[in-house]
Coordinates of C-alpha atoms and ligand atoms in Angstrom, one line a residue:
X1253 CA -10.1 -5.6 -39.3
X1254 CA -8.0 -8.5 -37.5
X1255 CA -8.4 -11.9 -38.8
X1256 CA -9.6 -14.2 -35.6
X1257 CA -8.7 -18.0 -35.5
X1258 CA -11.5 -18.8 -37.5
X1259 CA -11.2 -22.3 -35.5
X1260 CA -12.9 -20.6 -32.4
X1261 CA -16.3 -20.6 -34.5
X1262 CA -16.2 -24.5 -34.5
X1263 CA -16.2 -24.8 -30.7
X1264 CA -19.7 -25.6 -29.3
X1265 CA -20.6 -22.9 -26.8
X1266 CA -20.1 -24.3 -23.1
X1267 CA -24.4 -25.3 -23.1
X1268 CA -23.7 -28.0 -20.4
X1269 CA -23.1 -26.1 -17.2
X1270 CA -25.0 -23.2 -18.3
X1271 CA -27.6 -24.5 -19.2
X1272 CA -27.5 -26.9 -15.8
X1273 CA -27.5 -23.4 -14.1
X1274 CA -30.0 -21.9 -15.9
X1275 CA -32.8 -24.6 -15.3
X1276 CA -31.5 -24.5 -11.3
X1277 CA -31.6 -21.1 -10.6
X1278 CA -35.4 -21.0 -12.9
X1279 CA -36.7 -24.3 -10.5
X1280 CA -35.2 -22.0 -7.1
X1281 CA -36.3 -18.7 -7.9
X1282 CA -39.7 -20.7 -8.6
X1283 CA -39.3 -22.9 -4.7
X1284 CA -37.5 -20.3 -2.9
X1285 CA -38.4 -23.0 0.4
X1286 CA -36.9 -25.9 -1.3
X1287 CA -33.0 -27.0 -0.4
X1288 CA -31.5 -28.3 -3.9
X1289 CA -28.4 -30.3 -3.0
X1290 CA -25.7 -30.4 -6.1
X1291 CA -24.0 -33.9 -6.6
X1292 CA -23.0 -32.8 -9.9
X1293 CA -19.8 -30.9 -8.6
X1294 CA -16.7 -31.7 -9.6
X1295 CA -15.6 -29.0 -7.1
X1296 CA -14.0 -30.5 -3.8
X1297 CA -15.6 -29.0 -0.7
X1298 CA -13.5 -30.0 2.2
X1299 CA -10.4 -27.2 3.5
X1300 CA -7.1 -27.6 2.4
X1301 CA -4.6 -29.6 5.0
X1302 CA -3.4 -28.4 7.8
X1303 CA 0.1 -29.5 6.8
X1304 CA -0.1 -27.2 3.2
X1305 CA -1.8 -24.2 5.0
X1306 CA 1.2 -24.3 7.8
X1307 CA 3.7 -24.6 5.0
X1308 CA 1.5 -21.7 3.1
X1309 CA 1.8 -19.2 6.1
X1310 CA 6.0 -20.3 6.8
X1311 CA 6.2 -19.1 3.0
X1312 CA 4.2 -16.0 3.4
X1313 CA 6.9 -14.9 6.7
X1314 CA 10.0 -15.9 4.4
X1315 CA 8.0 -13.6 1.7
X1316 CA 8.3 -10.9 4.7
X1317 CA 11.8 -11.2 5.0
X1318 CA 14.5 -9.9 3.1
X1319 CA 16.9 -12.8 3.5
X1320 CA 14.3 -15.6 2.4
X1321 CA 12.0 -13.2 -0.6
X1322 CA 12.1 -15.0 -3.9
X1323 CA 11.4 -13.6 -7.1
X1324 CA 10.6 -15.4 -9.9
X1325 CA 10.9 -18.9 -9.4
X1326 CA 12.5 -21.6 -12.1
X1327 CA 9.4 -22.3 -14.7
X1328 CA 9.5 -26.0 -14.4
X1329 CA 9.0 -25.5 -10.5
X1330 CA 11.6 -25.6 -7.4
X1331 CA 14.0 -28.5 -7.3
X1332 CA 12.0 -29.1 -3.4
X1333 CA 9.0 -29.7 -5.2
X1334 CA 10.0 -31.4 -8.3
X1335 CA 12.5 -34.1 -6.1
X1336 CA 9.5 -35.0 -3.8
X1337 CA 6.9 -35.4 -6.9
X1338 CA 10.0 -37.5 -8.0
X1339 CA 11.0 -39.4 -4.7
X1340 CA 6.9 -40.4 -4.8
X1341 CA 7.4 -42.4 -8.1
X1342 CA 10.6 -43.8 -6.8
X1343 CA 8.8 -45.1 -3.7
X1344 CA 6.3 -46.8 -6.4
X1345 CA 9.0 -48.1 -7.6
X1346 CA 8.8 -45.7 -11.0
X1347 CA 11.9 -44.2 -12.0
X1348 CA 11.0 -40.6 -13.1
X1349 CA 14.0 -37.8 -12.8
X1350 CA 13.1 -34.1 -11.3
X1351 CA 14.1 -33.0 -14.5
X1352 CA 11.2 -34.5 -16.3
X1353 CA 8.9 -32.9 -13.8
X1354 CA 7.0 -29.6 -14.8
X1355 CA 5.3 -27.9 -12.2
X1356 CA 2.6 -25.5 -12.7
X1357 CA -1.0 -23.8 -12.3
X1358 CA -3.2 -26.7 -13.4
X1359 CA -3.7 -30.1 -15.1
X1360 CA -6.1 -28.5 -17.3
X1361 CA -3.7 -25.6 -18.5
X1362 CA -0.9 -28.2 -19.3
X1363 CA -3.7 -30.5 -21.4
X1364 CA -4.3 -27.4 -23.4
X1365 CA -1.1 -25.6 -23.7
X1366 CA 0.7 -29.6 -25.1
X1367 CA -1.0 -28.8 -28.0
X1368 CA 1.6 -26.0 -28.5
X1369 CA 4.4 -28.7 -29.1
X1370 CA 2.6 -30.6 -31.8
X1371 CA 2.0 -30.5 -35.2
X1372 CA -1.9 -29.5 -36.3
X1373 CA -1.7 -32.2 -38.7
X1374 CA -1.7 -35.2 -36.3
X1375 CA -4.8 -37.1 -35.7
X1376 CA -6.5 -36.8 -32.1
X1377 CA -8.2 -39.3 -31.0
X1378 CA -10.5 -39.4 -27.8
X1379 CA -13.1 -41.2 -26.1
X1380 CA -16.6 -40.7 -26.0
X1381 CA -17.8 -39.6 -23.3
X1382 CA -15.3 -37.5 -22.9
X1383 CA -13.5 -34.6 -20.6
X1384 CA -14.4 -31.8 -22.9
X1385 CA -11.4 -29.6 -23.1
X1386 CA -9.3 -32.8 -24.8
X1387 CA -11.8 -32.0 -27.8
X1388 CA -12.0 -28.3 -27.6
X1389 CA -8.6 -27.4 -27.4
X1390 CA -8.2 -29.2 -30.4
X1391 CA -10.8 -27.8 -32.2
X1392 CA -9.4 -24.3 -31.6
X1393 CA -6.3 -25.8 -33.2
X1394 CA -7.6 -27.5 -35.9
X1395 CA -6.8 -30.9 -35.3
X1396 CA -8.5 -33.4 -37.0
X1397 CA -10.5 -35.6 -34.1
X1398 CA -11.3 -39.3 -34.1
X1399 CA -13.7 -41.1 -31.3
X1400 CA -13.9 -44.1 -29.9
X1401 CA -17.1 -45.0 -28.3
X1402 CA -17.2 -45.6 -24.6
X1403 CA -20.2 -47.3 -23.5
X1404 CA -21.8 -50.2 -21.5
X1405 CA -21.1 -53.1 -24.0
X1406 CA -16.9 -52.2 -23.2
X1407 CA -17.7 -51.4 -19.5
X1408 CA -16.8 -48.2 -20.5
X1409 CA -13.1 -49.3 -21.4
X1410 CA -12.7 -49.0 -24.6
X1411 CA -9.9 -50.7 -26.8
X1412 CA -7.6 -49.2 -29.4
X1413 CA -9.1 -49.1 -32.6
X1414 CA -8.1 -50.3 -35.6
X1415 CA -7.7 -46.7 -37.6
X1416 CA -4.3 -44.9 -37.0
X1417 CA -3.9 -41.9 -34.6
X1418 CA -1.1 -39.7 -33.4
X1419 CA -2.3 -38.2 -29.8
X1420 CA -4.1 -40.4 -28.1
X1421 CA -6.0 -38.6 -24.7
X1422 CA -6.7 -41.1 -22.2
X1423 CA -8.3 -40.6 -18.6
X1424 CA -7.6 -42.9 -15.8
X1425 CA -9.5 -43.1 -13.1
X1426 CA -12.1 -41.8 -16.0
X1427 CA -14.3 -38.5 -15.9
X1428 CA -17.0 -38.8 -16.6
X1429 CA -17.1 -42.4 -16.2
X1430 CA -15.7 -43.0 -12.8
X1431 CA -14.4 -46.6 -14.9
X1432 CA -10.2 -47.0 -14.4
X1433 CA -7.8 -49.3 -16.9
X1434 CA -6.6 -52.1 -15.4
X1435 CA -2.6 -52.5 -16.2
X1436 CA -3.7 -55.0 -19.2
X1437 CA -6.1 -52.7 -20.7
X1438 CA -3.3 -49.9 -20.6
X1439 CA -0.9 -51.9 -21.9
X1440 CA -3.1 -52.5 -25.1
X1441 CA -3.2 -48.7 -25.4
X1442 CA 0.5 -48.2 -25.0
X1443 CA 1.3 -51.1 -27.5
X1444 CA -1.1 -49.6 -29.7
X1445 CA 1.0 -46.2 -29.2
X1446 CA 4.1 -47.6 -29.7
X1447 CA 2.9 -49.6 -33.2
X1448 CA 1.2 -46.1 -34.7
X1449 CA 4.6 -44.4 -33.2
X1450 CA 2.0 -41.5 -31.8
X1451 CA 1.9 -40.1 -27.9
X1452 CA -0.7 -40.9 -24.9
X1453 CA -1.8 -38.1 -23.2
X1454 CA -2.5 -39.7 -19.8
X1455 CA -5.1 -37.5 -17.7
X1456 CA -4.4 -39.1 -14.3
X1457 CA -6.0 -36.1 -12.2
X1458 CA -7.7 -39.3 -10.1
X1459 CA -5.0 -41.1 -9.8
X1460 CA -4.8 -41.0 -5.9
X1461 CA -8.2 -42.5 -5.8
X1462 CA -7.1 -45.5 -6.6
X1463 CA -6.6 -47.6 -3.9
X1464 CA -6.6 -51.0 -5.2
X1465 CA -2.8 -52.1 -5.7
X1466 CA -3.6 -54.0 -8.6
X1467 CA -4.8 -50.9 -11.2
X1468 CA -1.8 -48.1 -12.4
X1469 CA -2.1 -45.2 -10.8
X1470 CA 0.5 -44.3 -13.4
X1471 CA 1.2 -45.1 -17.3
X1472 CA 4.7 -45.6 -16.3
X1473 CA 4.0 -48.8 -14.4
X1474 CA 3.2 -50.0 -18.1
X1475 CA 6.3 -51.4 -20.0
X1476 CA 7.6 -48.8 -23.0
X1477 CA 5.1 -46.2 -22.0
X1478 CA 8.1 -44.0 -20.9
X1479 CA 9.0 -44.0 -25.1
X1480 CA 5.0 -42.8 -26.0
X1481 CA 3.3 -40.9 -22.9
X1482 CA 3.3 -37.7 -21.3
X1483 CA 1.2 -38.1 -17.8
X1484 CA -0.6 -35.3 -16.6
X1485 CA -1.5 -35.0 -12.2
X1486 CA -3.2 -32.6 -10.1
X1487 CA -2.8 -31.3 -6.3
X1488 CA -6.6 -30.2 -7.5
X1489 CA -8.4 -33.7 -6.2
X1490 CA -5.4 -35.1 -4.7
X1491 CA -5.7 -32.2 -2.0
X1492 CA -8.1 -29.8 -2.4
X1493 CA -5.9 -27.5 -4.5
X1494 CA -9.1 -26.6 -6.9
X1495 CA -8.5 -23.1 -6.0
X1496 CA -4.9 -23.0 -5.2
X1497 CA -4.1 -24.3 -8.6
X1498 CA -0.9 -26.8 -9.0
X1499 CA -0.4 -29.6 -10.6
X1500 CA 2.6 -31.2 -12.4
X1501 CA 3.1 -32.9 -15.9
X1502 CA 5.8 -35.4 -16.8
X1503 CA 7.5 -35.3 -19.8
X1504 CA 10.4 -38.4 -20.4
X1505 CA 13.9 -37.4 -21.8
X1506 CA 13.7 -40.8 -24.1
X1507 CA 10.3 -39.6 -25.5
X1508 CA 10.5 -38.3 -29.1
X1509 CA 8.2 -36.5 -31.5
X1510 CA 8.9 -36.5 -35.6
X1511 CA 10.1 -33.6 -38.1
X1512 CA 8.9 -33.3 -41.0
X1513 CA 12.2 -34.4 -42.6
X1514 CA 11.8 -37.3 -40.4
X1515 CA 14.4 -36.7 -37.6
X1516 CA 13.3 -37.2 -34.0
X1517 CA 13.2 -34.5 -31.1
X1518 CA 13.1 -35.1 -27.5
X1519 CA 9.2 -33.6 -26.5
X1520 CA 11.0 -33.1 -22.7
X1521 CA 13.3 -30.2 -25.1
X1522 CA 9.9 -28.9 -26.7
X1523 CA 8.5 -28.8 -23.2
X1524 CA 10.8 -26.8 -21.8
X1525 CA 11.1 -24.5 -24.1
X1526 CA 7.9 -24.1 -24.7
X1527 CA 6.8 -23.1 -20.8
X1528 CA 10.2 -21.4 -20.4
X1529 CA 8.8 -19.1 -23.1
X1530 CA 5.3 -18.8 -21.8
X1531 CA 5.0 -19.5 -18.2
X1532 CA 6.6 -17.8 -15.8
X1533 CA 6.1 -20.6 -13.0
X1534 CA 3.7 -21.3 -10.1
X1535 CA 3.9 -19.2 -6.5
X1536 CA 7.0 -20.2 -4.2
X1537 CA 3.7 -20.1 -1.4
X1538 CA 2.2 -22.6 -3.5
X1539 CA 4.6 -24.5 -4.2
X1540 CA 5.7 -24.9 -0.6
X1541 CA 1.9 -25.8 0.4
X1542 CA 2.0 -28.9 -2.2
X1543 CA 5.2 -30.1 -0.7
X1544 CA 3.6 -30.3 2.4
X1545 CA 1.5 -33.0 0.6
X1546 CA 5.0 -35.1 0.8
X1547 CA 5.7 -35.4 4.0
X1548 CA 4.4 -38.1 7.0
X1549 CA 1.5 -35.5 8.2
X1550 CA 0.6 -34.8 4.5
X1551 CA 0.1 -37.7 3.2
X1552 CA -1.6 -38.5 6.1
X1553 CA -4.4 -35.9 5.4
X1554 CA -4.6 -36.3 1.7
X1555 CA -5.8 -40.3 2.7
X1556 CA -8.0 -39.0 5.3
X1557 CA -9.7 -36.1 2.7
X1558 CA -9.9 -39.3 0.2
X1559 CA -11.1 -41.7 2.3
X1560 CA -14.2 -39.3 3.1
X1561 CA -15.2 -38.5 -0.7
X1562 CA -14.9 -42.0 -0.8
X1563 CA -17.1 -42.7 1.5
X1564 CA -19.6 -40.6 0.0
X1565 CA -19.2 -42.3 -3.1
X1566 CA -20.1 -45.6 -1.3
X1567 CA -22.9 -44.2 0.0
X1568 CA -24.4 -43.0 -3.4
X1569 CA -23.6 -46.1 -5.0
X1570 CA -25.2 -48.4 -2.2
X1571 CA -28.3 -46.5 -2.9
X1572 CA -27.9 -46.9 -6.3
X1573 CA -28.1 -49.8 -6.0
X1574 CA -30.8 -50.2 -3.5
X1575 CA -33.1 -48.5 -5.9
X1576 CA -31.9 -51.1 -8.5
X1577 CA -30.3 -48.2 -10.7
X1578 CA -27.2 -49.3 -13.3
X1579 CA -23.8 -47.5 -12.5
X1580 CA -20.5 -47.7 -13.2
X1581 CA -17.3 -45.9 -11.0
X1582 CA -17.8 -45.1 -7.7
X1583 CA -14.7 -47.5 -6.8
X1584 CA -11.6 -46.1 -6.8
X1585 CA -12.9 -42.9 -8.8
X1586 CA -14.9 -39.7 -7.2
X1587 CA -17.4 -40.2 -10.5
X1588 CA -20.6 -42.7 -10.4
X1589 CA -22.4 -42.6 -14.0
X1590 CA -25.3 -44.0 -13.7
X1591 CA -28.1 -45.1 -16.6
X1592 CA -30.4 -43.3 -16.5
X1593 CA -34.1 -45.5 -15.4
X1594 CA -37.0 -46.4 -17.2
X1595 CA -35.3 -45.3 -20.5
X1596 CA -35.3 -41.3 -19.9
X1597 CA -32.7 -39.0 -21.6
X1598 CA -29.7 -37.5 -19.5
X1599 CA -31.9 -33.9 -20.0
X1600 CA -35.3 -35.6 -18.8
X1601 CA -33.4 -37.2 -15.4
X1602 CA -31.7 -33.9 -14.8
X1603 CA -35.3 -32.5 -14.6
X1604 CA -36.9 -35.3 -12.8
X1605 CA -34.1 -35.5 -10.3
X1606 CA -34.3 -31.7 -9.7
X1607 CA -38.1 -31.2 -9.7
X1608 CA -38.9 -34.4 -7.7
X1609 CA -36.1 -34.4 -4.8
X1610 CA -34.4 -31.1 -5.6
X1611 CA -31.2 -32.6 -6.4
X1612 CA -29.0 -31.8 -9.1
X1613 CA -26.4 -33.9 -11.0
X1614 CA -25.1 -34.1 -14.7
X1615 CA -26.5 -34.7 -18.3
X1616 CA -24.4 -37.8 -19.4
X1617 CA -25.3 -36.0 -22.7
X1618 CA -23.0 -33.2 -22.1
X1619 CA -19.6 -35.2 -22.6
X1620 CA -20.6 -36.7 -25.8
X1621 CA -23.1 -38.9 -27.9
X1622 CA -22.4 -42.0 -25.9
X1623 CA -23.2 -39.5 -23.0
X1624 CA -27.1 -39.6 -23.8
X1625 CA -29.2 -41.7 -21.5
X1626 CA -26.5 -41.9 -18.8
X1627 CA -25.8 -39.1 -15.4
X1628 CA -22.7 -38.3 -13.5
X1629 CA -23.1 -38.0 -9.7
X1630 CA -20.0 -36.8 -8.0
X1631 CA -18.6 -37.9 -4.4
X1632 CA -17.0 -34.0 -3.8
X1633 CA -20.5 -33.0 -2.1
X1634 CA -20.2 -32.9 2.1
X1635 CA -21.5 -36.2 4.1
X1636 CA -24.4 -34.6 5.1
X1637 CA -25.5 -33.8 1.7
X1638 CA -24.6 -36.9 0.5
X1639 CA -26.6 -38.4 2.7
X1640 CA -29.1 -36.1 2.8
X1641 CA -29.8 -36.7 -1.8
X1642 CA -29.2 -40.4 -1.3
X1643 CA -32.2 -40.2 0.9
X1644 CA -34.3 -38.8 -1.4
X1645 CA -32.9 -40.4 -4.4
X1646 CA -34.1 -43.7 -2.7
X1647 CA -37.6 -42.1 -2.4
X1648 CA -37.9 -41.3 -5.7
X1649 CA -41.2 -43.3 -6.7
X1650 CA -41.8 -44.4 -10.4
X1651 CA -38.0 -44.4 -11.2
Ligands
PLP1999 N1 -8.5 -33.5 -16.0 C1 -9.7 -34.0 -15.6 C2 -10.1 -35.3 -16.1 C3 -10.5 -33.2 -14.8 O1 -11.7 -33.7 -14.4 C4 -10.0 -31.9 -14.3 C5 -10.8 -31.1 -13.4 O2 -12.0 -31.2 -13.2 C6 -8.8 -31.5 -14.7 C7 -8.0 -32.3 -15.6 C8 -8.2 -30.2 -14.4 O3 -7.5 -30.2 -13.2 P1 -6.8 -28.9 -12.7 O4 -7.7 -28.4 -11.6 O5 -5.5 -29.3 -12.2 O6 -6.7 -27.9 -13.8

């Protein structure tokens, strides 16, 4: 019989969302009268823009038409898509060239398939709590994987640590933290990068959440991070592209990995060849919808759609904090982690919240130890809801 990769036994079965729907669907089926309101999303709700549809339905006629069909597209995306992601960074004043820019179906795809250009013998380091697919996609590949705690005595910022790693997965504005780097806390991370000669991978699917000027929305606002960091963005958050799927990944011509026999290799080359080989590229119709996203009226919309998570997010954290509750992110992140009151477990708050007020959020447990006694609220639910589970969150008695 066929050999499996025996790595896939390793991987903890996904108990956190199943086991979140399990215990929802038993407390429903149990109060069919009761409305259960889910802040633990991290689903957007609102439609996509106006200006992607419109550019979505012009594709679909050009699709119609003989003169304007495509076929298959280039793999690393259409040169109109790839010089407008580019044109954004140069109007940040960040220098990144189309050509470094990979298009395609998701963030989370690209975080998995990188793996594909690097050796199984590096060291992975990650943070705990921690986005889980950073860890399982390296289980499945064998990798060796180092933590570094994440918790309330570092704000949950943690610093480089002292033991040597080789891919480094960092996540800025932070799920499930909702906590973002500041540019001197990044810095420490790309120095640290740059002395263990190893690569950041630098999750910024929140990045267009952050709206103070002062914290990177990008690691290439940090100085040398173009020779150690590959930066991966979403349209999924940015612009309501969960189900649409696109997102982009940057990959810098002057950033190297190692042979064996110690020469270097441009990863950019690796890249390439790697989705050239095994991706066939993202929809022309999808493509021209996240284009929209560049022009006056789209970026327009995307602040408007942001502004209103935000503002659900400052609605669950005033309550928060009305009911006297410790949280972190909520500012400049869609995430609020709370701690979990009067010393209960992520699991016992999950039931408390759900039995008590019918609303439904996140085991902190589920992203990893430093998880335990902590819950993720998310800012993706509609205003009404919002308000709606803030209400009754704030009339919780005995919290
Ligand atoms: N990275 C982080 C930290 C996320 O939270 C998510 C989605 O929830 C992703 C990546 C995946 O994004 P995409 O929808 O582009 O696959």
């Amino acid at each position: 019989m066929t050999l499996i990769n025996e790595h896939y036994t390793e991987v903890n079965d996904t108990y956190l969302f199943s086991e979140i729907s399990k215990r929802v669907s038993a407390f429903a089926a149990a109060n069919p009268d009761k409305k259960i309101i889910r802040l633990g999303i991290g689903d957007v709700t609102l439609p996509l823009p106006t200006s992607v549809i419109k550019a979505m339905q012009a594709a679909v006629e050009e699709m119609a038409d003989p003169a304007t069909f495509k076929g298959y597209g280039p793999e690393q995306g259409y040169d109109f898509l790839r010089d407008a992601i580019s044109a954004d960074y140069k109007s940040r004043d960040i220098k990144i060239e189309s050509n470094e820019i990979f298009v395609s179906d998701g963030a989370k795809s690209d975080i998995g398939n990188i793996g594909d250009i690097f050796s199984t013998d590096n060291i992975v380091l990650v943070t705990d709590p921690v986005y889980p697919v950073y860890v399982d996609t390296n289980i499945m590949a064998g990798r060796t994987i180092r933590y570094v705690g994440s918790n309330a005595k570092n704000s949950f910022l943690p610093s480089p640590p002292d033991f040597h790693a080789d891919m480094i997965y960092l996540c800025s504005p932070n799920n499930p933290t909702g906590s973002v780097m500041s540019r001197e806390q990044l810095k420490e991370w790309v120095d640290y990068a740059l002395k263990n000669e190893a690569v950041i991978l630098f999750d910024a699917a929140y990045e267009a959440y952050i709206s103070d000027p002062e914290l990177p929305r990008s690691i290439y606002e940090i100085e040398g991070a173009k020779k150690c960091a590959i930066e991966f963005c979403s349209f999924s958050k940015t612009a309501g592209f969960t189900g649409t799927r696109c997102a982009y990944t940057i990959v810098p011509k002057i950033l190297n990995g190692r042979t064996k026999p110690g020469g270097h290799l441009p990863l950019n080359r690796l890249w390439n060849r790697r989705q050239t080989t095994k991706f066939n590229g993202v929809p022309y119709l999808i493509q021209k919808g996240a284009a929209a996203i560049y022009t006056e009226e789209g970026k327009r919309e995307v602040r408007d759609m942001i502004g209103y998570y935000m503002g659900n997010a400052a609605i669950i954290t005033k309550a928060l904090s009305k009911a006297g509750i410790t949280f972190y992110g909520g500012v400049n992140a869609p995430y609020i982690w709370l701690k979990c009151p009067s010393g209960l477990s992520s699991w016992q708050f999950f039931d408390k919240l759900l039995n008590e007020v019918n609303v439904v959020g996140t085991p902190g447990a589920g992203f990893g130890k430093n998880g335990e006694g902590y819950f993720r609220l998310t800012a993706f639910a509609s205003r009404e809801n919002t308000v709606e589970a803030c209400d009754r969150i704030s009339g919780l008695i005995n919290i």
